[in-house]
Amino acid sequence: EAWVREQDGIVKSKEMGKDVNHTSHLIKQLTERESLNDTHSKNMSEIKAASLSLLSSGHPLGQAIAKRHEELENKWSRLGVATQERKSALGASKHVQTFKNDV
């Protein structure tokens, strides 16, 4: 969960780059983060499976487990959305920076 929270803060950065090179660097960093997200996707699947196993076994803390699982799933989903929004914003910023250079 801490990792998701950390990544969420990073992808919600407002920095768009000062020029084409800087913006390209930010895009490269984001692409690397997306690769990490893919790796952590497997972890999320394992967490989901463990949660469902505990719930189906009638674990005495089932309600708390279900709540934590739902919270983590929501954070993970929001991270995916924020990553795509950041990717789009950086792409637009690069387009603007390129236009400025051409003019």
CSV table of C-alpha atoms in Angstrom, one decimal:
chain,number,residue,atom,x,y,z
A,1,GLU,CA,0.0,0.0,0.0
A,2,ALA,CA,2.9,2.4,0.8
A,3,TRP,CA,4.3,1.8,-2.7
A,4,VAL,CA,1.0,2.6,-4.3
A,5,ARG,CA,0.7,5.8,-2.3
A,6,GLU,CA,4.3,6.8,-3.2
A,7,GLN,CA,3.7,6.2,-6.9
A,8,ASP,CA,0.4,8.1,-6.8
A,9,GLY,CA,2.2,11.2,-5.5
A,10,ILE,CA,4.7,10.9,-8.3
A,11,VAL,CA,2.3,10.5,-11.1
A,12,LYS,CA,0.2,13.4,-9.8
A,13,SER,CA,3.2,15.8,-10.2
A,14,LYS,CA,2.3,19.1,-12.0
A,15,GLU,CA,5.7,19.4,-13.6
A,16,MET,CA,5.3,19.3,-17.4
A,17,GLY,CA,8.9,20.1,-18.5
A,18,LYS,CA,10.7,23.3,-19.4
A,19,ASP,CA,11.6,22.2,-22.9
A,20,VAL,CA,11.3,19.2,-25.3
A,21,ASN,CA,14.3,17.4,-23.7
A,22,HIS,CA,13.1,17.8,-20.2
A,23,THR,CA,9.6,16.8,-21.1
A,24,SER,CA,11.0,13.7,-23.0
A,25,HIS,CA,12.9,12.8,-19.8
A,26,LEU,CA,9.7,13.0,-17.8
A,27,ILE,CA,7.9,10.8,-20.3
A,28,LYS,CA,10.8,8.3,-20.1
A,29,GLN,CA,10.6,8.2,-16.3
A,30,LEU,CA,6.8,7.7,-16.4
A,31,THR,CA,7.3,4.8,-18.9
A,32,GLU,CA,9.7,3.2,-16.4
A,33,ARG,CA,7.1,3.6,-13.7
A,34,GLU,CA,4.5,2.0,-15.8
A,35,SER,CA,6.9,-1.0,-16.2
A,36,LEU,CA,7.1,-1.1,-12.4
A,37,ASN,CA,3.3,-1.0,-12.2
A,38,ASP,CA,3.2,-4.0,-14.5
A,39,THR,CA,5.5,-5.9,-12.1
A,40,HIS,CA,3.4,-4.9,-9.1
A,41,SER,CA,0.2,-6.0,-10.9
A,42,LYS,CA,1.3,-9.6,-10.1
A,43,ASN,CA,1.6,-8.7,-6.5
A,44,MET,CA,-1.9,-7.2,-6.5
A,45,SER,CA,-3.2,-10.4,-8.0
A,46,GLU,CA,-1.6,-12.4,-5.2
A,47,ILE,CA,-3.0,-10.0,-2.6
A,48,LYS,CA,-6.4,-10.4,-4.1
A,49,ALA,CA,-6.2,-14.2,-4.1
A,50,ALA,CA,-5.0,-14.2,-0.5
A,51,SER,CA,-7.8,-11.9,0.6
A,52,LEU,CA,-10.4,-14.0,-1.2
A,53,SER,CA,-9.0,-17.2,0.4
A,54,LEU,CA,-9.2,-15.7,3.8
A,55,LEU,CA,-12.7,-14.5,3.2
A,56,SER,CA,-13.9,-17.8,1.9
A,57,SER,CA,-12.4,-19.6,4.9
A,58,GLY,CA,-14.5,-17.5,7.2
A,59,HIS,CA,-11.6,-15.7,8.8
A,60,PRO,CA,-12.8,-13.9,12.0
A,61,LEU,CA,-11.4,-10.6,10.6
A,62,GLY,CA,-13.2,-11.1,7.3
A,63,GLN,CA,-15.0,-7.7,7.4
A,64,ALA,CA,-11.7,-5.8,8.0
A,65,ILE,CA,-9.9,-7.9,5.4
A,66,ALA,CA,-12.6,-7.1,2.8
A,67,LYS,CA,-12.5,-3.4,3.7
A,68,ARG,CA,-8.7,-3.2,3.3
A,69,HIS,CA,-8.8,-5.2,0.1
A,70,GLU,CA,-11.4,-2.9,-1.4
A,71,GLU,CA,-9.4,0.2,-0.3
A,72,LEU,CA,-6.2,-1.2,-1.9
A,73,GLU,CA,-8.0,-2.1,-5.1
A,74,ASN,CA,-9.4,1.4,-5.3
A,75,LYS,CA,-6.0,3.0,-4.8
A,76,TRP,CA,-4.5,0.7,-7.4
A,77,SER,CA,-7.2,1.6,-9.9
A,78,ARG,CA,-6.8,5.3,-9.2
A,79,LEU,CA,-3.0,4.9,-9.7
A,80,GLY,CA,-3.7,3.5,-13.2
A,81,VAL,CA,-6.0,6.4,-14.1
A,82,ALA,CA,-3.6,9.0,-12.7
A,83,THR,CA,-0.7,7.4,-14.7
A,84,GLN,CA,-2.7,7.5,-17.9
A,85,GLU,CA,-3.7,11.1,-17.3
A,86,ARG,CA,-0.1,12.1,-16.6
A,87,LYS,CA,1.0,10.3,-19.7
A,88,SER,CA,-1.5,12.2,-21.8
A,89,ALA,CA,-0.6,15.6,-20.1
A,90,LEU,CA,3.1,15.0,-20.8
A,91,GLY,CA,2.4,14.1,-24.4
A,92,ALA,CA,0.5,17.3,-24.8
A,93,SER,CA,3.2,19.3,-23.1
A,94,LYS,CA,5.8,17.7,-25.5
A,95,HIS,CA,3.6,18.7,-28.4
A,96,VAL,CA,3.5,22.3,-27.2
A,97,GLN,CA,7.3,22.4,-26.5
A,98,THR,CA,7.9,21.1,-30.0
A,99,PHE,CA,5.6,23.7,-31.5
A,100,LYS,CA,7.4,26.4,-29.6
A,101,ASN,CA,10.8,25.2,-31.0
A,102,ASP,CA,9.4,25.1,-34.5
A,103,VAL,CA,8.0,28.7,-34.3
